[in-house]
CSV table of C-alpha atoms in Angstrom, one decimal:
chain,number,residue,atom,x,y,z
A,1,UNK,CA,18.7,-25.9,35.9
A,2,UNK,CA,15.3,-23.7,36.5
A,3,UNK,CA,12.6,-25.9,36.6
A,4,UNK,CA,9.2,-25.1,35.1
A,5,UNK,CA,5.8,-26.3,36.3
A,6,UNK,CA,3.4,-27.3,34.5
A,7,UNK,CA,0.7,-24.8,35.6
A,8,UNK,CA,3.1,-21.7,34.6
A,9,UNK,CA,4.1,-23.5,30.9
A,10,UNK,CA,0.5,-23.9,30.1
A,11,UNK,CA,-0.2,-20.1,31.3
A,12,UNK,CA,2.5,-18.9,28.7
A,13,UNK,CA,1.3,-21.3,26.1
A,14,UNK,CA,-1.8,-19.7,26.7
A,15,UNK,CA,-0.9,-16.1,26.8
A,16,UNK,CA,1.1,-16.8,23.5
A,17,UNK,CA,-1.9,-18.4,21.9
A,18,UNK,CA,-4.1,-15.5,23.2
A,19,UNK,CA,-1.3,-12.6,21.8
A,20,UNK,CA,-1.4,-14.6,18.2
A,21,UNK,CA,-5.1,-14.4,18.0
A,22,UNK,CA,-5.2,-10.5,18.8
A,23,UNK,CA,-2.8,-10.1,16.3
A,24,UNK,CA,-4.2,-12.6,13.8
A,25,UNK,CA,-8.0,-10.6,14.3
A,26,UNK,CA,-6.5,-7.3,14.9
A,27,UNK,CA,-6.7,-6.6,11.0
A,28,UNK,CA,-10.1,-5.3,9.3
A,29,UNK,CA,-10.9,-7.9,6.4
A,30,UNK,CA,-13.1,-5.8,3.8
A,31,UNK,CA,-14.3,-7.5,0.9
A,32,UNK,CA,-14.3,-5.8,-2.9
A,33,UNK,CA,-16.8,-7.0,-5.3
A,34,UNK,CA,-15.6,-6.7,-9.1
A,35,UNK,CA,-15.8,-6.8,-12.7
A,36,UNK,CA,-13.7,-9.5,-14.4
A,37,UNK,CA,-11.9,-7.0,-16.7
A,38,UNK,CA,-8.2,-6.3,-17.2
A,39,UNK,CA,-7.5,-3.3,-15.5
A,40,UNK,CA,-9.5,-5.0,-12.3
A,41,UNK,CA,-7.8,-7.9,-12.6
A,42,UNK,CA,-5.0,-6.2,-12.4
A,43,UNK,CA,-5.6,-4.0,-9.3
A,44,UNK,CA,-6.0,-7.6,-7.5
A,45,UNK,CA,-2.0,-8.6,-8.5
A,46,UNK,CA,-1.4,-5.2,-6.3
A,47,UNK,CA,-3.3,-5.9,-3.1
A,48,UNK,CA,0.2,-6.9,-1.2
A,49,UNK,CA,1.2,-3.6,-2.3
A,50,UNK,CA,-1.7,-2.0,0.0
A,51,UNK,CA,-1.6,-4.3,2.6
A,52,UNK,CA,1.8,-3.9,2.9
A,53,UNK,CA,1.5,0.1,3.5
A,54,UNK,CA,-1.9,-1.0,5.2
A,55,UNK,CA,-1.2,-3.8,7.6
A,56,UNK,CA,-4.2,-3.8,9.5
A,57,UNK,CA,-6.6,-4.3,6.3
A,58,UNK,CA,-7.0,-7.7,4.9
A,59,UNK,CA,-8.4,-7.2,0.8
A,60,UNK,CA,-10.9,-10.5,0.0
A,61,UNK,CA,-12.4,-9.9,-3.8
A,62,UNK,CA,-15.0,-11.0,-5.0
A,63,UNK,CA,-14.9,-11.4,-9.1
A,64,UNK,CA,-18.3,-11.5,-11.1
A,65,UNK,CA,-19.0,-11.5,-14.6
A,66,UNK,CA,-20.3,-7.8,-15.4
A,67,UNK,CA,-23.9,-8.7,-15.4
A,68,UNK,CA,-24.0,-11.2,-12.2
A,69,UNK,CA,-21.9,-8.0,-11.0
A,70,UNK,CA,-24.8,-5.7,-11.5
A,71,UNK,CA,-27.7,-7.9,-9.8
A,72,UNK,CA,-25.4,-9.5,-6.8
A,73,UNK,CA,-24.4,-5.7,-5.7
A,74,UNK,CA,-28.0,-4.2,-6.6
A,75,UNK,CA,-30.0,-6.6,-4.3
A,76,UNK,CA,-27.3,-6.5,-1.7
A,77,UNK,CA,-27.8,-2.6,-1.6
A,78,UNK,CA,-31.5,-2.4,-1.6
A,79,UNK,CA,-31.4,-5.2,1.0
A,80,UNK,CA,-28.6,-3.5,3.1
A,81,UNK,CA,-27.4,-6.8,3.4
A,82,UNK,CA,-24.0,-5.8,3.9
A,83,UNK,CA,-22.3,-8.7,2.4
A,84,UNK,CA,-19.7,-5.8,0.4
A,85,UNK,CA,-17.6,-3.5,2.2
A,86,UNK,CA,-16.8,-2.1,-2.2
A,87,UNK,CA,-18.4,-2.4,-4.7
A,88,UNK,CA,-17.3,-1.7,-8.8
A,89,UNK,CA,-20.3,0.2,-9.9
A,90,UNK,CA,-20.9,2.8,-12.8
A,91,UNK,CA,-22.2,6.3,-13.2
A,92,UNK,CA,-25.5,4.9,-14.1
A,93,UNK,CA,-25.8,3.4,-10.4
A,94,UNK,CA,-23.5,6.5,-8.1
A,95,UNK,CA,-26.3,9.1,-8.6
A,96,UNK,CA,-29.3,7.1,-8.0
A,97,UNK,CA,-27.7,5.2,-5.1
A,98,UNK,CA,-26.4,8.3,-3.5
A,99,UNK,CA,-29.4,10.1,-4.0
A,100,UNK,CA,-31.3,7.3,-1.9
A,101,UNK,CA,-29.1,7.4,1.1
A,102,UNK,CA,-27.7,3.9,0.1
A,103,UNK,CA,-23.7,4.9,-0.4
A,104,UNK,CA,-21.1,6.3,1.6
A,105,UNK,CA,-19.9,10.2,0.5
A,106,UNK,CA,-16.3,9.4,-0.8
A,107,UNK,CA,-13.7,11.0,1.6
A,108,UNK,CA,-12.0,13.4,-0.9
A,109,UNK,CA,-10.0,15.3,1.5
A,110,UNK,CA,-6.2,16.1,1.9
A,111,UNK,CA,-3.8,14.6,-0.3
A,112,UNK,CA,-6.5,13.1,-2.3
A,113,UNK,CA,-6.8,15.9,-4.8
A,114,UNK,CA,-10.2,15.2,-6.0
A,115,UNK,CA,-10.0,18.3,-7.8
A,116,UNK,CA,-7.6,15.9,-10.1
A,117,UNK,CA,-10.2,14.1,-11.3
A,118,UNK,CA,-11.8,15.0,-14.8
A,119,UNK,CA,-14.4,17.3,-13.9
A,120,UNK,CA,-17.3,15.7,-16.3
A,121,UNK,CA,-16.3,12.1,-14.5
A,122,UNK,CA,-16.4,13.7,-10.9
A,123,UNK,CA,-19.8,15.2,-11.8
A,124,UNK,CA,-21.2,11.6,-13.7
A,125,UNK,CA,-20.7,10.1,-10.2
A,126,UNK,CA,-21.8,12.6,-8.2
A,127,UNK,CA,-25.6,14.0,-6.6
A,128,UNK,CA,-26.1,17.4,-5.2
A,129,UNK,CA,-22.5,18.1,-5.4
A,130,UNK,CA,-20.9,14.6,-3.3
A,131,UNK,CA,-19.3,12.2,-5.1
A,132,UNK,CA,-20.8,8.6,-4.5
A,133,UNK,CA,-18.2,6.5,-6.1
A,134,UNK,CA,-14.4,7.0,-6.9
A,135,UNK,CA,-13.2,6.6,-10.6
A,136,UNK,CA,-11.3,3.5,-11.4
A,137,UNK,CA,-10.7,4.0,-15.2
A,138,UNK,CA,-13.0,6.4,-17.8
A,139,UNK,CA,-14.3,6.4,-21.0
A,140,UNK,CA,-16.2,8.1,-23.7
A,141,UNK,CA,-17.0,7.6,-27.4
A,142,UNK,CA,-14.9,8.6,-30.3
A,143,UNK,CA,-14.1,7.6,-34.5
A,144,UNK,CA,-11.4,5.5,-34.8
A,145,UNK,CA,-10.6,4.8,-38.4
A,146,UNK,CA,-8.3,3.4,-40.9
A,147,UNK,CA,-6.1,6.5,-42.9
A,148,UNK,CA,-4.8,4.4,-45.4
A,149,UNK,CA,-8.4,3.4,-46.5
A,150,UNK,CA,-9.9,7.0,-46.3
A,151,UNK,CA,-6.4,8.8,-47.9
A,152,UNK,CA,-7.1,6.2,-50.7
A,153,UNK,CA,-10.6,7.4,-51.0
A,154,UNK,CA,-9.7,10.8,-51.6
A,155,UNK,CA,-11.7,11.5,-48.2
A,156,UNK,CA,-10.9,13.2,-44.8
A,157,UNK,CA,-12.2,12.8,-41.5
A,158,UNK,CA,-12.3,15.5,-38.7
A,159,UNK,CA,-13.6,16.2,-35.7
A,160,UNK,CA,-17.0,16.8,-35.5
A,161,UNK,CA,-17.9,15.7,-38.9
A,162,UNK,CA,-21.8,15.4,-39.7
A,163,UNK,CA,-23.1,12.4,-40.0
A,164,UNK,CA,-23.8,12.6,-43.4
A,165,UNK,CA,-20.0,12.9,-44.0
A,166,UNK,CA,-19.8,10.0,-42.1
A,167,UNK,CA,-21.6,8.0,-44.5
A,168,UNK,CA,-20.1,9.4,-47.5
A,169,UNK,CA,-16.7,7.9,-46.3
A,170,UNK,CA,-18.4,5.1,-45.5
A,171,UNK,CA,-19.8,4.9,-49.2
A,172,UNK,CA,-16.3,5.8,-50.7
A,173,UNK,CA,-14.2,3.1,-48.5
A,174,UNK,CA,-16.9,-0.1,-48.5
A,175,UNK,CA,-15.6,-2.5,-50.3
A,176,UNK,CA,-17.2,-5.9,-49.1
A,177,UNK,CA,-15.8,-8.1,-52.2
A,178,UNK,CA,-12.5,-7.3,-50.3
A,179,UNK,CA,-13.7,-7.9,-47.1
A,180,UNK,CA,-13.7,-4.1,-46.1
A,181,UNK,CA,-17.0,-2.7,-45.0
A,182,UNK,CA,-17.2,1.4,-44.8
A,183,UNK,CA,-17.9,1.5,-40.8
A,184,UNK,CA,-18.8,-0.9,-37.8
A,185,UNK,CA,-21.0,0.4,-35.2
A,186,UNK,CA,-22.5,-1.6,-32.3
A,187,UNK,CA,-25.7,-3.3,-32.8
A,188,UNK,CA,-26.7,-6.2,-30.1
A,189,UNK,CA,-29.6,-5.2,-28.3
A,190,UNK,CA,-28.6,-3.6,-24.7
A,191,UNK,CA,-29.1,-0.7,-22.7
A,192,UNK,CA,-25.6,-0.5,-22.3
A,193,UNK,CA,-24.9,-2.4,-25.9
A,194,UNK,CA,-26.8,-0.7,-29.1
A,195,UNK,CA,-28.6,1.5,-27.4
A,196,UNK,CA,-25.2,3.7,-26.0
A,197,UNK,CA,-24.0,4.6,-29.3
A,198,UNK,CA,-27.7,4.8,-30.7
A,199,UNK,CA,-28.1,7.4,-28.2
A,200,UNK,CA,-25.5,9.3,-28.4
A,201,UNK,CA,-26.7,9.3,-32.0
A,202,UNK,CA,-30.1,10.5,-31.1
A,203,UNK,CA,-28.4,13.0,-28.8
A,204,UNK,CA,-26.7,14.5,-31.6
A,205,UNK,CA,-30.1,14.6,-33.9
A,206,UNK,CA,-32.0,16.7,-31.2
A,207,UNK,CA,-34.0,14.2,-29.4
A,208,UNK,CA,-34.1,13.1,-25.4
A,209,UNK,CA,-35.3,10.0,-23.7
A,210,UNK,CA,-38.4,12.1,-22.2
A,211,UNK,CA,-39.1,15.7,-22.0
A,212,UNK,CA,-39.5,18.0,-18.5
A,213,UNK,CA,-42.6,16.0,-17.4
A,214,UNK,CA,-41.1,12.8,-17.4
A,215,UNK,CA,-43.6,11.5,-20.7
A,216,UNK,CA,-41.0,9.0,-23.5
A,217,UNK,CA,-40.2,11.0,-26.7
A,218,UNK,CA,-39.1,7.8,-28.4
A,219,UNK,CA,-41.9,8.6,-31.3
A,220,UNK,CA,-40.2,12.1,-31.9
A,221,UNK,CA,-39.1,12.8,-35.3
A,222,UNK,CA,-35.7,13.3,-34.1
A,223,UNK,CA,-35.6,9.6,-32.5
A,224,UNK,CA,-36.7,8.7,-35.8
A,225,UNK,CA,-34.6,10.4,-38.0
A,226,UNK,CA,-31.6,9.4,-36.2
A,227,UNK,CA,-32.5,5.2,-35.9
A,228,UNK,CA,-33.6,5.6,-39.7
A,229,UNK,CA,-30.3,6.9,-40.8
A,230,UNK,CA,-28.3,4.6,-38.4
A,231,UNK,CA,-30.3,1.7,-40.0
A,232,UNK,CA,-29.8,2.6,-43.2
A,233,UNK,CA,-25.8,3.5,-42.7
A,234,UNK,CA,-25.4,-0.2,-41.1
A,235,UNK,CA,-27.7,-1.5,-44.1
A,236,UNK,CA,-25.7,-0.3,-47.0
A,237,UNK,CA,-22.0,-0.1,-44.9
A,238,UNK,CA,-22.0,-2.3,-42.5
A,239,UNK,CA,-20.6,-5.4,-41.7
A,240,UNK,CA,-23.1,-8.6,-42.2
A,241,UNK,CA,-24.9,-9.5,-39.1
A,242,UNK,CA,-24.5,-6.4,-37.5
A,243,UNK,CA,-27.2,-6.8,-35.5
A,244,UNK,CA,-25.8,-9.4,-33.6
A,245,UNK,CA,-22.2,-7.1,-33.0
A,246,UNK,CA,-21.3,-5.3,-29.4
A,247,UNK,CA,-18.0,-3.8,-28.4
A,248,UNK,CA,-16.1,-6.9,-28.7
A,249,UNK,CA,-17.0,-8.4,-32.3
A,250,UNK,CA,-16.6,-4.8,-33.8
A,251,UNK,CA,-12.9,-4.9,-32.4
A,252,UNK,CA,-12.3,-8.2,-33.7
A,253,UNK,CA,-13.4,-6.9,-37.3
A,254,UNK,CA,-11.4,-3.6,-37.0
A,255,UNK,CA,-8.1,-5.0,-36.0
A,256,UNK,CA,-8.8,-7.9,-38.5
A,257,UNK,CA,-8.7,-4.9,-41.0
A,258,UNK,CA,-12.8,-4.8,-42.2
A,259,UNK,CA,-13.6,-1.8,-41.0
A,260,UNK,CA,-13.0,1.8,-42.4
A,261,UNK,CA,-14.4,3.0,-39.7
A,262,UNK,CA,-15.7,2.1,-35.7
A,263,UNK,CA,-16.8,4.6,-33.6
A,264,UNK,CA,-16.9,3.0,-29.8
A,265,UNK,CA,-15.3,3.5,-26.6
A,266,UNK,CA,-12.1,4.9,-26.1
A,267,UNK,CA,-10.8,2.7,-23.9
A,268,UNK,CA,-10.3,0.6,-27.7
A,269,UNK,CA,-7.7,2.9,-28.8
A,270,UNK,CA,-5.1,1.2,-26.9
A,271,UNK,CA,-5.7,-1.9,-28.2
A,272,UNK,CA,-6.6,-0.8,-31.8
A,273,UNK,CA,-2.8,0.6,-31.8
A,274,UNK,CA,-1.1,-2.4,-30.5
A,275,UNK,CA,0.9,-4.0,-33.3
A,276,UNK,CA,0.1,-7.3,-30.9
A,277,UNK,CA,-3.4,-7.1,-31.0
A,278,UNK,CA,-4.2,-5.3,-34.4
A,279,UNK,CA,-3.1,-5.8,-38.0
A,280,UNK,CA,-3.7,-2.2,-38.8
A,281,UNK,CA,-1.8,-0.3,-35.9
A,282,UNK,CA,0.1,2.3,-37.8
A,283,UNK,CA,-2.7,3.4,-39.9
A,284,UNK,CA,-5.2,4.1,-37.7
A,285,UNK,CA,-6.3,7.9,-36.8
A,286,UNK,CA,-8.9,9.2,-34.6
A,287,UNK,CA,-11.8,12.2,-34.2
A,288,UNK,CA,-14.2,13.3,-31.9
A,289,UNK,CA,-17.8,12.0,-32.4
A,290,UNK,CA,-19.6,13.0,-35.7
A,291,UNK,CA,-22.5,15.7,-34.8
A,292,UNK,CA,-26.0,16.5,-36.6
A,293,UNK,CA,-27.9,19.2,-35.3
A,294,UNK,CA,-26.1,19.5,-32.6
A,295,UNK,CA,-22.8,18.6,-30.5
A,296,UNK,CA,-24.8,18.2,-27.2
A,297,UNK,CA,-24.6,14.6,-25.9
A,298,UNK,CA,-22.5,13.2,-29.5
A,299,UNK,CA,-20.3,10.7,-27.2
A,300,UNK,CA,-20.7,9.2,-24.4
A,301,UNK,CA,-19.7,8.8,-21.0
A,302,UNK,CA,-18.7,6.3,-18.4
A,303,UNK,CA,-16.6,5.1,-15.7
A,304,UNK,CA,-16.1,1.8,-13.7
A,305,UNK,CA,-15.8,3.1,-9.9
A,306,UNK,CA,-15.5,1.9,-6.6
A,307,UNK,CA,-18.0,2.9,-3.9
A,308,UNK,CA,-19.1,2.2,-0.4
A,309,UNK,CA,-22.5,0.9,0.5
A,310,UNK,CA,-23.8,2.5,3.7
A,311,UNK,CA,-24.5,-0.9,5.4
A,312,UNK,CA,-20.9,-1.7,5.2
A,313,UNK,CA,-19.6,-1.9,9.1
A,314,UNK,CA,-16.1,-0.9,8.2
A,315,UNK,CA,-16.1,2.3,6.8
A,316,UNK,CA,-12.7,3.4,7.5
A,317,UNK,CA,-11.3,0.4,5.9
A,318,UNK,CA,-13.3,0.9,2.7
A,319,UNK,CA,-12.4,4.5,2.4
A,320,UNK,CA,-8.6,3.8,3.1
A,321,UNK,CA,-8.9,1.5,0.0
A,322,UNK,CA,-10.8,3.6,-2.7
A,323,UNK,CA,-8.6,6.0,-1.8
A,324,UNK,CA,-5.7,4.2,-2.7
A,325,UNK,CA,-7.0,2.5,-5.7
A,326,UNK,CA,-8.3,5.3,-7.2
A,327,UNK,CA,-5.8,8.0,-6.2
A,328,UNK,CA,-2.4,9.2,-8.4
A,329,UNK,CA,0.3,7.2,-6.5
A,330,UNK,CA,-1.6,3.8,-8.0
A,331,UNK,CA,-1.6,5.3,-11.5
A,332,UNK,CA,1.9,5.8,-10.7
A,333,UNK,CA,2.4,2.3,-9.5
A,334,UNK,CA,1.0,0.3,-12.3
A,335,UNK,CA,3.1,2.7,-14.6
A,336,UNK,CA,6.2,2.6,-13.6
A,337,UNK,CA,5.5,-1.6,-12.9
A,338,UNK,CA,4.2,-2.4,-16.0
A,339,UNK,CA,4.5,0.1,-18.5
A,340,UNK,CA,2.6,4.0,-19.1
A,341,UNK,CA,0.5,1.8,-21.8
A,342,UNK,CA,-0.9,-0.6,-19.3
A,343,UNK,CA,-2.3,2.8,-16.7
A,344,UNK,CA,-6.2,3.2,-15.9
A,345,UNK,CA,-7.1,5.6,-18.2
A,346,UNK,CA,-10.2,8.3,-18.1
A,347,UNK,CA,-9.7,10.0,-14.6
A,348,UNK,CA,-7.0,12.2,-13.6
A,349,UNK,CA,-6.0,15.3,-15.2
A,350,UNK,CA,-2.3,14.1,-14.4
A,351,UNK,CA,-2.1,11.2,-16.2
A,352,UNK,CA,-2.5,13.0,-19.6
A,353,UNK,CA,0.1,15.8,-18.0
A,354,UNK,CA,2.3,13.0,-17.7
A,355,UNK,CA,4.9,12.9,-20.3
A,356,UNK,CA,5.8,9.3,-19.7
A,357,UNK,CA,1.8,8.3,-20.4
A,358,UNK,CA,2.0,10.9,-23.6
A,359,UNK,CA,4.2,8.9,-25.0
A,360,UNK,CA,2.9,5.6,-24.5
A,361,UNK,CA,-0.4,7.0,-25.8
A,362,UNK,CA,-0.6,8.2,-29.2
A,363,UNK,CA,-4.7,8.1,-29.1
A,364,UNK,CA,-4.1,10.3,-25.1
A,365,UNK,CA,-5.2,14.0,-26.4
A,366,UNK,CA,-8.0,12.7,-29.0
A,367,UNK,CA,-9.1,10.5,-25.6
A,368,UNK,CA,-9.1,13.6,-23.0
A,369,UNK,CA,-10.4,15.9,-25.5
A,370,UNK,CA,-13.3,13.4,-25.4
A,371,UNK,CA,-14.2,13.0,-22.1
A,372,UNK,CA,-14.0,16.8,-21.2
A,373,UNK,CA,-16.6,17.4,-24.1
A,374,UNK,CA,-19.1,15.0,-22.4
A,375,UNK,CA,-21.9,16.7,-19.7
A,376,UNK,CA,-23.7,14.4,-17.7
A,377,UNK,CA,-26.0,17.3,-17.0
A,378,UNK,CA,-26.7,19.0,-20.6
A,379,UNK,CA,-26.6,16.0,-22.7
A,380,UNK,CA,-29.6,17.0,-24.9
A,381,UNK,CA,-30.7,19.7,-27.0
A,382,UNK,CA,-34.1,20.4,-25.8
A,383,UNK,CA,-34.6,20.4,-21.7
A,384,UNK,CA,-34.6,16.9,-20.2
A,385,UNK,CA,-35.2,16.0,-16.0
A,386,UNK,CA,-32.2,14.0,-15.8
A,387,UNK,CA,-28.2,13.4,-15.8
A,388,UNK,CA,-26.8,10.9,-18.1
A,389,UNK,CA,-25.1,11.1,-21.9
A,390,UNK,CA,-26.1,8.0,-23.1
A,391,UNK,CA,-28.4,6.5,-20.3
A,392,UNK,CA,-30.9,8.6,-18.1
A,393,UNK,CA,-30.3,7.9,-14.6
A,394,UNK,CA,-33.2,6.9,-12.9
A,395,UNK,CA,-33.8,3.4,-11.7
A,396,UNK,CA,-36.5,2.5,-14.9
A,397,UNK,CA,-34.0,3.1,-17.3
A,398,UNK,CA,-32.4,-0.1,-17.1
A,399,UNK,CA,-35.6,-1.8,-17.9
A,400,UNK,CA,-37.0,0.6,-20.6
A,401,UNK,CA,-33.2,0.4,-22.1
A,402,UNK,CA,-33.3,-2.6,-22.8
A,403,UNK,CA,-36.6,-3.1,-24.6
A,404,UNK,CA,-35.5,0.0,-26.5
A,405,UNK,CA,-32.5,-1.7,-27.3
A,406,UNK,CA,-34.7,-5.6,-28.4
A,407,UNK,CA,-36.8,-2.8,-30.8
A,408,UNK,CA,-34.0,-1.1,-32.6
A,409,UNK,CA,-32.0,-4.3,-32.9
A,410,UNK,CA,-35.0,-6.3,-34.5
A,411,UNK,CA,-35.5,-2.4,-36.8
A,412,UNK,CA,-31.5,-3.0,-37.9
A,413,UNK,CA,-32.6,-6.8,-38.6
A,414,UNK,CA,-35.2,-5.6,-40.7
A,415,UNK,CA,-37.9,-7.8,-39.0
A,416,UNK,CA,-39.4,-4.2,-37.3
A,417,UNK,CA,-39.9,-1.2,-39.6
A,418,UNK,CA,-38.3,2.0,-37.6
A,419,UNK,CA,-42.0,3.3,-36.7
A,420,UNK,CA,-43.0,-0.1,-35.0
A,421,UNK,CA,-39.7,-0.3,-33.3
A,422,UNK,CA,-40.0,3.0,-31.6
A,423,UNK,CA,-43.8,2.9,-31.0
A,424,UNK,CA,-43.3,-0.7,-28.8
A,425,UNK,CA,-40.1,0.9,-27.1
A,426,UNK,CA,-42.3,4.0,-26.4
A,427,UNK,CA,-45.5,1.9,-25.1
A,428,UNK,CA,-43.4,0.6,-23.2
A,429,UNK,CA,-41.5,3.2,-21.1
A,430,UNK,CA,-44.7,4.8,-20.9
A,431,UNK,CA,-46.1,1.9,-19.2
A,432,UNK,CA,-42.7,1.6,-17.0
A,433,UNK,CA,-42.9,5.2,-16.0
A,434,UNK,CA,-46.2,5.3,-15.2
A,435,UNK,CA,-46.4,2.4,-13.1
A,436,UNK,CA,-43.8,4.3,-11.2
A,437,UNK,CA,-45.8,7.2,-10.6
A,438,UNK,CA,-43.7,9.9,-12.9
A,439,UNK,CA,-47.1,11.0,-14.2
């Protein structure tokens, strides 16, 4: 029998220690901060998937509430603290941020097919021509309304109605001692809350956000011919308390059955057509946004993407994941895992070409045909300095936004009259843009 001294057992128990630790550090941990929505959620149930094809990246997420989201990955930017190797960020943040030097150019090369991606998504996220952030899932704005209700009103709705059409359904269809009100429209004060569809609205009536020299046009008459109507429609055929109602409250009243009419995102379609989530599934019918003066900048548009920060030390890693995360062969993966219904929507060209997703989508065509009518870059009817549909992308927005938002919330509350609500909101970006030296 060989004997074994001690000295050479405790060399191999040390080589073998020292091999497991090489192996144990050889992978690159990069860490993804997130929104606590479905679809991200549900990348997160796929990360053995990519480490599995990927063994020498390690995924660690980081899952925020939309707004702690927002602030946690803006201060780490500006601070170049590094603490995110990707982070879920929106086409209000790509152009600024890449503009700035603060992100990473997303590697679109080879198999990639970045010429895939929607065009009017691939230019929201993009400055000077390079994209700054990878779609996840996309959305714009449409009319999503009940057919039974309208047939029985002797009405029609089409794409591209006027406004005024718009309210004339509303009139025929409201019928509050049933519980039915003739349309629901967001109305919580927000930048990204009322004041998305109020300015797409505004869009649609002629006016901007501020003219070629950067001065607020909130006191045009267009701004306030649009907020009057919008104030008035909400008034007469809305539901009560609409000033208090985003996104989520105005789904819970539509696939309740009260509304005859919601115009929001289209990422709602799939849930206003599930017989799960909504009593009215087989009746409802959609159309592109309704128009005033002009079609320019009638729906929005948005996308929750993934991009890089340039203070991240492991580039590589973080482009090997938005790659996969954002490329076809996921799309595939969650398709043909969990159903065609249940695919990130709003970014490829060949997920609508897909036959399989066509069929799991009844609301896919009205959905495509409104994202490709969006323009990040000609959103207005008159000439306006910046990119954005419903949001101007320039770091003051946020702030001026908002207040906009507090004004024409308190105008739809009647505790503002329209002219006092836009005259504060304008006073106020005027301050805000002057303070950062615009003029």
């Amino acid at each position: 029998m060989t004997r074994i001294s001690k000295t050479t057992l405790a060399c191999a128990v040390s080589m073998t220690a020292a091999i497991s630790a090489t192996s144990a550090f050889s992978a690159t941990q990069i860490t993804v901060a997130t929104v606590n929505n479905g679809h991200m959620i549900e990348m997160q149930k796929f990360t053995p998937e990519f480490e599995k094809a990927h063994p020498d990246i390690k995924v660690k997420w980081v899952t925020l509430e939309e707004g702690v989201l927002r602030q946690n990955v803006t201060q780490d930017i500006a601070n170049k603290s590094g603490l995110y190797d990707v982070m879920t960020i929106g086409m209000y943040e790509a152009p600024i941020w890449g503009e700035r030097g603060w992100l990473e150019p997303i590697d679109t090369s080879g198999s990639y097919d970045v010429q895939d991606i929607l065009p009017s998504i691939r230019g929201g996220l993009s400055y000077d021509g390079t994209m700054y952030a990878a779609p996840f899932y996309g959305e714009s704005s449409m009319v999503m309304y009940r057919k039974d209700l309208v047939k029985a009103a002797g009405m029609e709705i089409n794409d591209r109605d006027s406004w005024e059409h718009i309210r004339n359904v509303a009139a025929a269809v409201n019928d509050p001692s049933k519980g039915i009100y003739g349309i629901c429209l967001r109305g919580k004060a927000g930048w990204g809350d009322n004041m998305a569809l109020m300015t797409t609205m505004a869009n649609s009536f002629g006016a901007r956000w501020f003219d070629e020299n950067w001065k607020p046009q909130l006191e045009s008459a267009e701004w306030k011919n649009a907020v009057s109507f919008y104030v008035d429609l909400l008034t007469k055929y809305g539901p009560p308390g609409s000033s208090s109602n985003s996104f989520n409250e105005s789904l819970a009243l539509f696939n309740e059955g009260k509304c005859g009419m919601w115009i929001d995102a289209t990422i709602a379609a799939s849930f206003v057509t599930d017989p799960k989530q909504s009593k009215v599934a087989d009746q409802v019918g959609f159309a592109q946004s309704p128009i005033s003066v002009t079609e320019k900048g009638a729906n929005w548009l948005w996308a929750w993407s993934l991009g890089i920060p340039a203070a991240t030390k492991n580039v590589e890693a973080a482009q090997t994941f938005v790659r996969w995360a954002t490329s076809k062969e996921y799309i595939n993966l969650v398709g043909n895992k969990n159903g065609w219904a249940a695919v990130p929507t709003g970014t490829r060209a060949s997920t609508y070409a897909n036959p399989k997703f066509q069929e799991a989508a009844v609301f896919a065509d009205a959905e495509l045909k409104a994202i490709n009518s969006a323009n990040p870059s000609d959103s207005t009817l008159k000439p306006s300095p910046y990119v954005g549909v419903q949001f101007a992308a320039i770091p003051e927005f946020q702030a001026i936004g908002t207040t906009a938002g507090q004004m024409v919330s308190g105008a739809l509350a009647g505790s503002l009259t329209v002219d006092q609500a836009l005259k504060s909101a304008n006073t106020s970006a005027d301050r805000q843009m002057r303070q950062a030296g615009y003029y």
